[in-house]
Coordinates of C-alpha atoms in Angstrom, one line a residue:
X183 CA 147.7 202.7 1.6
X184 CA 148.3 199.1 3.2
X185 CA 149.4 197.0 0.9
X186 CA 147.6 193.5 -0.2
X187 CA 149.0 190.4 1.4
X188 CA 150.9 188.1 -0.7
X189 CA 148.2 185.4 -0.4
X190 CA 145.9 188.1 -1.3
X191 CA 148.0 189.0 -4.6
X192 CA 148.3 185.3 -5.5
X193 CA 144.6 185.0 -5.4
X194 CA 144.2 188.0 -7.8
X195 CA 146.9 186.5 -10.2
X196 CA 145.1 183.2 -10.1
X197 CA 141.7 184.5 -11.0
X198 CA 143.3 186.7 -13.8
X199 CA 145.0 183.4 -15.2
X200 CA 141.6 181.6 -14.9
X201 CA 139.8 184.5 -16.5
X202 CA 136.7 184.7 -13.1
X203 CA 137.4 188.2 -12.7
X204 CA 134.6 190.9 -12.9
X205 CA 133.9 193.3 -16.1
X206 CA 132.3 196.4 -16.0
X207 CA 128.1 196.3 -16.1
X208 CA 126.0 197.9 -18.8
X209 CA 125.8 201.1 -16.6
X210 CA 129.7 201.2 -16.4
X211 CA 129.3 201.0 -12.6
X212 CA 128.7 197.2 -10.3
X213 CA 130.7 194.3 -11.8
X214 CA 129.6 191.3 -13.7
X215 CA 130.6 188.3 -12.9
X216 CA 132.8 186.3 -15.7
X217 CA 131.1 183.1 -17.8
X218 CA 132.5 180.2 -16.4
X219 CA 132.3 176.3 -18.2
X220 CA 129.3 176.3 -16.4
X221 CA 127.0 178.8 -18.0
X222 CA 125.4 179.2 -21.5
X223 CA 123.0 181.9 -23.5
X224 CA 120.6 181.4 -25.9
X225 CA 119.6 180.4 -28.8
X226 CA 120.3 176.9 -28.9
X227 CA 119.1 176.8 -32.7
X228 CA 117.5 179.5 -35.3
X229 CA 114.8 177.0 -35.8
X230 CA 111.4 176.8 -34.3
X231 CA 109.1 173.7 -32.3
X232 CA 111.8 172.2 -30.5
X233 CA 112.1 168.6 -28.9
X234 CA 115.1 167.7 -26.4
X235 CA 116.0 164.8 -25.0
X236 CA 119.0 163.5 -23.4
X237 CA 120.6 160.4 -24.3
X238 CA 123.9 158.7 -23.7
X239 CA 126.3 161.8 -23.1
X240 CA 124.3 164.0 -25.2
X241 CA 121.6 166.5 -25.9
X242 CA 119.7 165.4 -29.0
X243 CA 117.4 168.4 -30.9
X244 CA 114.8 168.3 -33.3
X245 CA 113.3 171.6 -34.7
X246 CA 110.9 172.4 -37.6
X247 CA 113.1 172.2 -41.0
X248 CA 110.1 171.7 -43.5
X249 CA 111.5 169.8 -46.0
X250 CA 113.4 167.3 -43.7
X251 CA 114.0 166.2 -40.1
X252 CA 117.1 166.9 -39.0
X253 CA 118.9 166.4 -35.4
X254 CA 121.3 168.2 -33.7
X255 CA 123.6 166.4 -31.1
X256 CA 125.9 167.8 -28.5
X257 CA 127.3 166.9 -25.0
X258 CA 126.7 170.4 -23.4
X259 CA 123.5 172.4 -24.2
X260 CA 126.1 175.6 -24.4
X261 CA 127.5 174.2 -27.8
X262 CA 123.9 172.9 -29.6
X263 CA 124.1 176.3 -31.5
X264 CA 127.7 175.2 -33.4
X265 CA 127.0 171.4 -33.5
X266 CA 126.5 169.9 -37.1
X267 CA 122.8 168.4 -37.8
X268 CA 122.2 164.9 -39.0
X269 CA 119.5 164.4 -41.5
X270 CA 117.4 161.8 -40.0
X271 CA 114.6 161.5 -42.3
X272 CA 113.8 162.3 -45.9
X273 CA 110.5 161.3 -47.2
X274 CA 110.0 160.3 -51.0
X275 CA 106.4 159.5 -50.7
X276 CA 104.6 162.9 -52.2
X277 CA 101.4 163.0 -50.0
X278 CA 103.7 163.5 -46.8
X279 CA 107.5 164.8 -48.2
X280 CA 106.5 168.8 -47.8
X281 CA 105.6 170.9 -44.9
X282 CA 107.1 168.6 -42.5
X283 CA 106.7 170.3 -38.8
X284 CA 107.5 169.8 -35.1
X285 CA 109.3 166.1 -34.6
X286 CA 109.6 164.5 -31.6
X287 CA 110.9 161.5 -30.6
X288 CA 110.6 158.9 -27.6
X289 CA 112.0 155.7 -26.3
X290 CA 110.2 152.4 -25.9
X291 CA 111.8 149.7 -25.2
X292 CA 115.2 149.5 -27.0
X293 CA 113.6 151.3 -30.0
X294 CA 113.1 155.3 -30.9
X295 CA 109.9 156.3 -32.1
X296 CA 109.7 159.4 -34.0
X297 CA 106.5 161.5 -34.7
X298 CA 105.6 164.4 -37.0
X299 CA 103.3 165.8 -38.8
X300 CA 103.5 166.7 -42.9
X301 CA 101.5 167.2 -46.3
X302 CA 101.5 167.1 -49.5
X303 CA 102.0 171.1 -49.8
X304 CA 98.5 171.5 -48.8
X305 CA 98.4 172.8 -45.4
X306 CA 94.9 171.3 -45.0
X307 CA 96.0 167.8 -46.1
X308 CA 98.8 167.7 -43.2
X309 CA 98.5 164.0 -41.1
X310 CA 100.3 162.7 -38.7
X311 CA 103.0 160.1 -38.4
X312 CA 105.6 158.3 -36.8
X313 CA 108.9 156.3 -37.9
X314 CA 110.6 153.5 -36.1
X315 CA 114.5 153.4 -35.3
X316 CA 116.6 150.4 -36.3
X317 CA 118.6 150.4 -33.2
X318 CA 118.5 152.1 -30.1
X319 CA 120.0 155.5 -31.1
X320 CA 117.5 158.7 -31.2
X321 CA 119.5 160.0 -34.2
X322 CA 118.5 156.5 -36.3
X323 CA 118.3 155.5 -38.9
X324 CA 114.9 155.4 -39.0
X325 CA 112.1 153.3 -41.5
X326 CA 108.8 154.5 -42.1
X327 CA 106.2 152.9 -39.5
X328 CA 103.1 154.3 -39.7
X329 CA 100.4 156.6 -40.3
X330 CA 98.5 157.7 -37.0
X331 CA 94.6 157.5 -37.6
X332 CA 91.9 157.7 -35.1
X333 CA 89.0 156.2 -37.0
X334 CA 86.7 159.3 -36.1
X335 CA 89.6 161.3 -37.0
X336 CA 90.7 159.5 -40.1
X337 CA 91.1 161.8 -43.2
X338 CA 91.3 165.1 -41.0
X339 CA 93.7 167.9 -40.5
X340 CA 96.0 167.0 -37.5
X341 CA 99.6 168.4 -36.3
X342 CA 101.6 168.3 -33.2
X343 CA 101.3 164.9 -32.6
X344 CA 102.9 164.0 -28.8
X345 CA 102.7 160.6 -27.0
X346 CA 102.4 160.1 -23.1
X347 CA 101.9 157.2 -21.0
X348 CA 99.1 157.1 -17.9
X349 CA 97.9 154.1 -15.9
X350 CA 100.2 152.2 -17.8
X351 CA 98.6 152.7 -21.1
X352 CA 100.0 155.0 -24.0
X353 CA 98.1 157.7 -25.5
X354 CA 98.4 160.0 -28.3
X355 CA 97.4 164.0 -28.0
X356 CA 97.3 166.3 -31.0
X357 CA 95.8 169.2 -32.2
X358 CA 93.4 169.1 -35.0
X359 CA 89.5 169.5 -35.9
X360 CA 87.2 169.4 -33.1
X361 CA 84.1 171.0 -32.4
X362 CA 85.9 173.8 -30.3
X363 CA 89.0 175.1 -32.9
X364 CA 90.2 174.3 -36.3
X365 CA 93.2 173.3 -33.8
X366 CA 92.1 171.8 -30.8
X367 CA 93.1 169.5 -28.6
X368 CA 92.5 165.6 -29.1
X369 CA 93.4 162.4 -26.9
X370 CA 92.9 159.2 -28.4
X371 CA 94.2 155.5 -27.3
X372 CA 97.3 153.5 -28.6
X373 CA 97.9 149.7 -28.3
X374 CA 101.8 150.2 -29.1
X375 CA 104.1 152.9 -29.9
X376 CA 102.9 152.7 -33.5
X377 CA 99.2 151.9 -33.5
X378 CA 95.8 154.2 -32.9
X379 CA 93.3 151.8 -31.0
X380 CA 90.2 153.9 -30.8
X381 CA 88.6 157.4 -31.4
X382 CA 90.0 160.4 -30.7
X383 CA 88.1 162.6 -27.7
X384 CA 88.3 166.3 -27.9
X385 CA 88.8 168.9 -25.4
X386 CA 87.5 172.2 -24.7
X387 CA 90.9 173.8 -23.4
X388 CA 90.8 177.5 -22.1
X389 CA 93.8 179.4 -24.3
X390 CA 92.8 183.6 -23.9
X391 CA 91.8 183.6 -27.6
X392 CA 89.8 181.7 -29.6
X393 CA 92.0 180.3 -32.6
X394 CA 94.3 177.4 -31.4
X395 CA 95.1 175.2 -28.8
X396 CA 98.4 173.2 -30.3
X397 CA 101.7 171.2 -29.3
X398 CA 100.4 169.3 -26.3
X399 CA 103.2 168.4 -23.8
X400 CA 103.4 166.3 -20.8
X401 CA 105.1 166.1 -16.8
X402 CA 103.9 163.5 -14.3
X403 CA 105.0 164.5 -10.8
X404 CA 102.9 164.8 -7.3
X405 CA 100.1 162.5 -8.5
X406 CA 99.0 164.1 -11.5
X407 CA 99.7 164.1 -15.5
X408 CA 100.3 168.0 -16.1
X409 CA 99.4 168.6 -19.7
X410 CA 100.6 172.0 -21.1
X411 CA 99.6 173.6 -24.5
X412 CA 100.1 176.4 -26.6
X413 CA 97.1 179.3 -27.4
X414 CA 96.7 181.8 -30.0
X415 CA 98.6 182.0 -33.4
X416 CA 102.3 181.1 -33.4
X417 CA 103.0 183.9 -35.6
X418 CA 101.5 186.4 -32.6
X419 CA 103.1 188.0 -30.4
X420 CA 100.5 186.8 -27.5
X421 CA 101.2 182.8 -28.6
X422 CA 101.4 181.3 -25.3
X423 CA 101.2 178.3 -22.6
X424 CA 98.4 176.7 -20.7
X425 CA 98.1 174.3 -18.7
X426 CA 95.3 171.2 -17.9
X427 CA 96.1 168.3 -15.3
X428 CA 94.6 164.8 -14.5
X429 CA 94.8 162.8 -11.4
X430 CA 96.2 159.4 -11.4
X431 CA 93.8 157.0 -12.0
X432 CA 91.5 159.1 -14.2
X433 CA 90.8 158.0 -17.7
X434 CA 92.4 160.4 -20.4
X435 CA 89.5 159.9 -22.1
X436 CA 86.8 161.6 -19.9
X437 CA 86.9 165.0 -21.0
X438 CA 85.6 165.9 -17.7
X439 CA 88.4 164.2 -15.7
X440 CA 90.7 167.0 -17.0
X441 CA 91.2 170.2 -14.7
X442 CA 92.0 173.2 -16.1
X443 CA 94.0 175.6 -14.8
X444 CA 93.5 179.5 -14.9
X445 CA 95.7 182.0 -17.3
X446 CA 98.8 181.9 -19.1
X447 CA 101.7 179.6 -17.5
X448 CA 104.2 181.2 -19.9
X449 CA 103.7 184.0 -21.8
X450 CA 105.5 187.3 -23.5
X451 CA 107.8 189.4 -21.2
X452 CA 108.0 193.1 -23.5
X453 CA 110.8 193.9 -20.8
X454 CA 113.1 191.1 -21.9
X455 CA 112.0 191.8 -25.6
X456 CA 110.4 187.9 -25.6
X457 CA 107.5 187.5 -27.7
X458 CA 105.2 184.1 -28.5
X459 CA 107.2 182.1 -26.3
X460 CA 105.6 178.6 -26.8
X461 CA 105.6 175.4 -28.9
X462 CA 107.6 173.9 -26.0
X463 CA 108.8 170.5 -24.8
X464 CA 110.1 169.3 -21.4
X465 CA 113.6 167.5 -20.8
X466 CA 115.7 166.3 -17.7
X467 CA 119.0 167.4 -16.8
X468 CA 121.9 165.1 -17.4
X469 CA 121.9 163.7 -13.6
X470 CA 117.9 163.4 -13.6
X471 CA 117.5 166.3 -10.9
X472 CA 116.3 169.5 -12.7
X473 CA 113.4 169.7 -15.3
X474 CA 113.7 172.0 -18.0
X475 CA 111.5 173.6 -20.4
X476 CA 112.4 174.4 -24.3
X477 CA 110.7 176.6 -26.7
X478 CA 110.7 178.9 -29.5
X479 CA 109.8 182.6 -28.9
X480 CA 110.7 185.9 -31.0
X481 CA 112.7 189.4 -30.2
X482 CA 109.5 191.1 -32.2
X483 CA 106.4 192.0 -31.6
X484 CA 105.5 191.8 -35.1
X485 CA 103.0 189.1 -36.1
X486 CA 105.3 187.0 -37.9
X487 CA 105.8 183.3 -38.4
X488 CA 109.6 184.1 -39.3
X489 CA 112.5 184.7 -36.5
X490 CA 111.2 181.9 -34.4
X491 CA 114.2 180.8 -32.5
X492 CA 114.8 177.8 -29.8
X493 CA 115.6 178.4 -26.2
X494 CA 115.8 176.7 -22.9
X495 CA 115.5 177.5 -19.5
X496 CA 114.9 175.3 -15.7
X497 CA 111.6 175.4 -14.3
X498 CA 110.9 174.6 -10.6
X499 CA 107.8 173.1 -8.8
X500 CA 105.0 175.1 -7.0
X501 CA 103.6 173.8 -3.3
X502 CA 100.5 172.5 -4.7
X503 CA 102.3 170.2 -7.1
X504 CA 102.1 172.0 -10.2
X505 CA 105.1 173.2 -12.1
X506 CA 106.5 176.6 -12.6
X507 CA 107.2 177.5 -15.9
X508 CA 108.5 181.0 -14.5
X509 CA 108.8 184.0 -17.0
X510 CA 111.2 183.8 -20.4
X511 CA 114.5 185.1 -19.9
X512 CA 115.9 187.6 -22.0
X513 CA 117.6 186.2 -25.6
X514 CA 121.2 186.1 -24.1
X515 CA 120.6 186.0 -20.5
X516 CA 123.8 184.0 -18.7
X517 CA 122.2 180.7 -16.9
X518 CA 123.9 177.9 -15.2
X519 CA 123.8 175.3 -17.3
X520 CA 121.7 171.9 -16.5
X521 CA 122.6 169.6 -13.4
X522 CA 125.5 167.2 -14.8
X523 CA 126.3 169.3 -17.9
X524 CA 130.3 168.9 -18.7
X525 CA 130.2 172.5 -19.8
X526 CA 132.4 173.9 -22.5
X527 CA 134.1 177.0 -21.0
X528 CA 131.7 179.2 -24.0
X529 CA 132.2 182.9 -23.3
X530 CA 130.7 186.2 -24.9
X531 CA 132.1 189.1 -26.3
X532 CA 129.9 192.6 -26.2
X533 CA 130.2 195.1 -29.2
X534 CA 131.4 197.4 -26.7
X535 CA 134.9 195.4 -25.8
X536 CA 133.5 194.1 -22.8
X537 CA 133.6 190.2 -22.6
X538 CA 133.3 187.6 -20.1
X539 CA 136.7 185.5 -21.5
X540 CA 139.8 186.4 -23.2
X541 CA 138.3 188.7 -26.2
X542 CA 138.2 191.8 -27.4
X543 CA 137.0 194.3 -30.3
X544 CA 138.7 197.2 -32.2
X545 CA 137.1 199.3 -35.1
X546 CA 138.5 200.8 -38.0
X547 CA 136.2 203.6 -39.9
X548 CA 132.9 205.3 -39.1
X549 CA 130.8 203.6 -36.6
X550 CA 127.8 204.5 -35.0
X551 CA 126.8 203.2 -31.6
X552 CA 124.1 203.5 -28.9
X553 CA 121.5 201.7 -27.0
X554 CA 118.9 202.1 -29.5
X555 CA 118.0 198.6 -30.2
X556 CA 117.4 198.1 -26.6
X557 CA 115.7 194.6 -25.6
X558 CA 116.7 193.1 -29.1
X559 CA 120.2 193.7 -28.2
X560 CA 122.9 191.9 -25.8
X561 CA 123.4 194.5 -23.0
X562 CA 121.0 196.8 -24.6
X563 CA 123.7 198.5 -27.5
X564 CA 125.3 197.7 -30.9
X565 CA 127.0 199.3 -33.3
X566 CA 126.4 199.7 -36.8
X567 CA 127.8 201.4 -40.1
X568 CA 126.9 201.3 -43.8
X569 CA 130.8 202.8 -44.9
X570 CA 132.2 201.1 -47.0
X571 CA 135.4 199.5 -45.8
X572 CA 134.6 200.1 -42.2
X573 CA 135.8 197.3 -40.1
X574 CA 135.3 195.4 -36.7
X575 CA 137.9 192.7 -35.8
X576 CA 137.6 190.8 -32.7
X577 CA 140.3 188.9 -30.8
X578 CA 139.4 185.6 -29.2
X579 CA 141.0 182.4 -27.7
X580 CA 139.2 179.4 -28.4
X581 CA 138.0 177.2 -31.5
X582 CA 135.4 178.9 -33.1
X583 CA 133.2 182.1 -33.1
X584 CA 129.2 182.6 -33.6
X585 CA 128.3 186.3 -34.5
X586 CA 124.9 187.4 -33.2
X587 CA 123.5 190.9 -33.6
X588 CA 120.2 192.8 -35.9
X589 CA 118.9 192.0 -39.0
X590 CA 116.5 195.1 -40.4
X591 CA 115.3 196.3 -43.3
X592 CA 118.0 198.7 -44.4
X593 CA 120.9 195.9 -43.6
X594 CA 123.4 195.3 -46.3
X595 CA 126.3 192.6 -46.9
X596 CA 129.2 192.0 -44.6
X597 CA 132.8 190.1 -45.5
X598 CA 133.7 188.2 -42.9
X599 CA 137.0 186.4 -42.7
X600 CA 139.1 184.3 -40.1
X601 CA 142.8 185.0 -39.6
X602 CA 143.2 186.9 -42.4
X603 CA 141.9 184.4 -44.9
X604 CA 139.4 184.7 -47.6
X605 CA 136.4 186.8 -46.9
X606 CA 132.8 185.1 -47.0
X607 CA 129.6 187.2 -47.9
X608 CA 127.2 187.2 -45.3
X609 CA 123.4 189.0 -45.9
X610 CA 122.3 191.0 -43.1
X611 CA 119.1 192.2 -44.3
X612 CA 115.9 191.3 -42.8
X613 CA 112.3 191.4 -43.9
X614 CA 111.3 193.0 -40.3
X615 CA 113.6 193.8 -37.6
X616 CA 114.8 191.2 -35.1
X617 CA 117.8 191.1 -32.4
X618 CA 120.3 188.7 -31.7
X619 CA 120.0 186.6 -34.9
X620 CA 123.0 184.1 -35.9
X621 CA 124.5 185.8 -38.9
X622 CA 127.4 183.7 -38.8
X623 CA 129.6 180.4 -37.5
X624 CA 133.4 180.3 -38.2
X625 CA 134.7 176.9 -39.0
X626 CA 136.3 174.5 -36.2
X627 CA 139.9 176.1 -35.5
X628 CA 142.7 174.8 -33.8
X629 CA 142.6 176.3 -30.1
X630 CA 144.6 179.3 -29.6
X631 CA 144.2 183.4 -30.6
X632 CA 142.4 183.8 -33.4
X633 CA 140.6 186.9 -35.5
X634 CA 137.2 187.5 -36.8
X635 CA 136.8 190.1 -39.0
X636 CA 133.6 192.2 -40.0
X637 CA 134.2 194.5 -43.1
X638 CA 131.1 196.5 -44.4
X639 CA 131.0 196.2 -48.2
X640 CA 128.8 199.1 -48.8
X641 CA 126.2 196.6 -50.7
X642 CA 122.9 195.2 -50.3
X643 CA 120.5 193.7 -51.8
X644 CA 117.6 194.2 -54.3
X645 CA 115.0 193.8 -51.3
X646 CA 117.0 196.5 -48.4
X647 CA 116.8 200.1 -48.3
X648 CA 120.4 200.5 -46.9
X649 CA 123.7 198.8 -46.6
X650 CA 124.0 199.0 -42.9
X651 CA 125.8 196.2 -40.9
X652 CA 125.2 195.6 -37.1
X653 CA 127.8 194.3 -34.4
X654 CA 126.3 193.1 -31.0
X655 CA 127.7 189.8 -29.4
X656 CA 129.9 186.8 -30.4
X657 CA 129.9 183.6 -28.8
X658 CA 133.5 182.0 -28.3
X659 CA 134.0 178.1 -27.9
X660 CA 136.8 176.6 -26.4
X661 CA 136.6 173.2 -27.0

């Protein structure tokens, strides 16, 4: 056998030191590249109805929280999952302090305007509202500005407000009662970011199912405004995204000016374990060169409003000038970060010991393992045990770790500890089976080598049928 040259040996050693060598694939054959600082994996957040904007070095994310509006901020998309939220609004008016849904925030002038829907505890009482920031910061603080009321729709059910500019004017788009759907698309003119100045016009938008047209979002390029929207019920696995468009110079308040584009533009991908992708928004990469979609989806085909998580991926543009949203990627698929994102050096540890960085896992006691969870698991495999005292210990080098795995009807309670410290009890039970759910996030740790121990307690809550604990994927953060 011919010996490698000295320069080749040096290159191999350097690669090992930098953590860039290949690891075995799921099939145990072809190699997978190690995750570098320029990659990330979904989910970005455990909540639904996401909206993202990048401003002054940080991504800002909101999702539906129900009782308030919270915002997550991070310099990298890869660390949004472990960032701490800031509560930017909590109302004291009992007519609008419940079921706060789908907040979106836009900058006009040197102020930010945060649009949302809320009610008094009765769904049919949902109405549209807007807040105004007190300074030039998407995280506020905010003050209540106005209720958004088209004259012909002043006291009718309305949700999912979004604002777009066309021909130099502002328009409000939202879902609400019209002659086509209970949740149908409506557009109304605005004289400023907080005042509706005319009647709403209903659109007869297609959607592949009869019940819903909601969550309108907008892109402008190639001489047209592209309006994408979600159809079907958000609890269904067939929740999906459709599209209409409007040429520059045309009046948005004339329904016939909108061109309907046939078929869904973004929909379920059973082979990737993605169901009900929708209620989306768009954002630009930090350097402004790429367009991205942020959306929620589920890892279960069950008709449920729970277990929707926030995800993101890059979109492209077709030769006819229309946006190409692509297909939803599997939860946990490694993607390149948006252009200009500084990255954070995150990496993963799989349950079988494979890792894209300096990570490993060791088991004691009796554990099962296999690929029965398929697309509901990272690399289509996991470990699980209901034997009290069985442990899985992850060793990692970094500053923080997040644990994602299966929740199921027969899952129980784990005791989780970091570096041999006090245990925290974490319930892995779920009313339905879902995969890659965020189970635990460690405290921020000094950079270095740490351990995360998961101990099966053998206990479960009253609703669970068993005490299983699942180990699937860990995300490690290095700064």
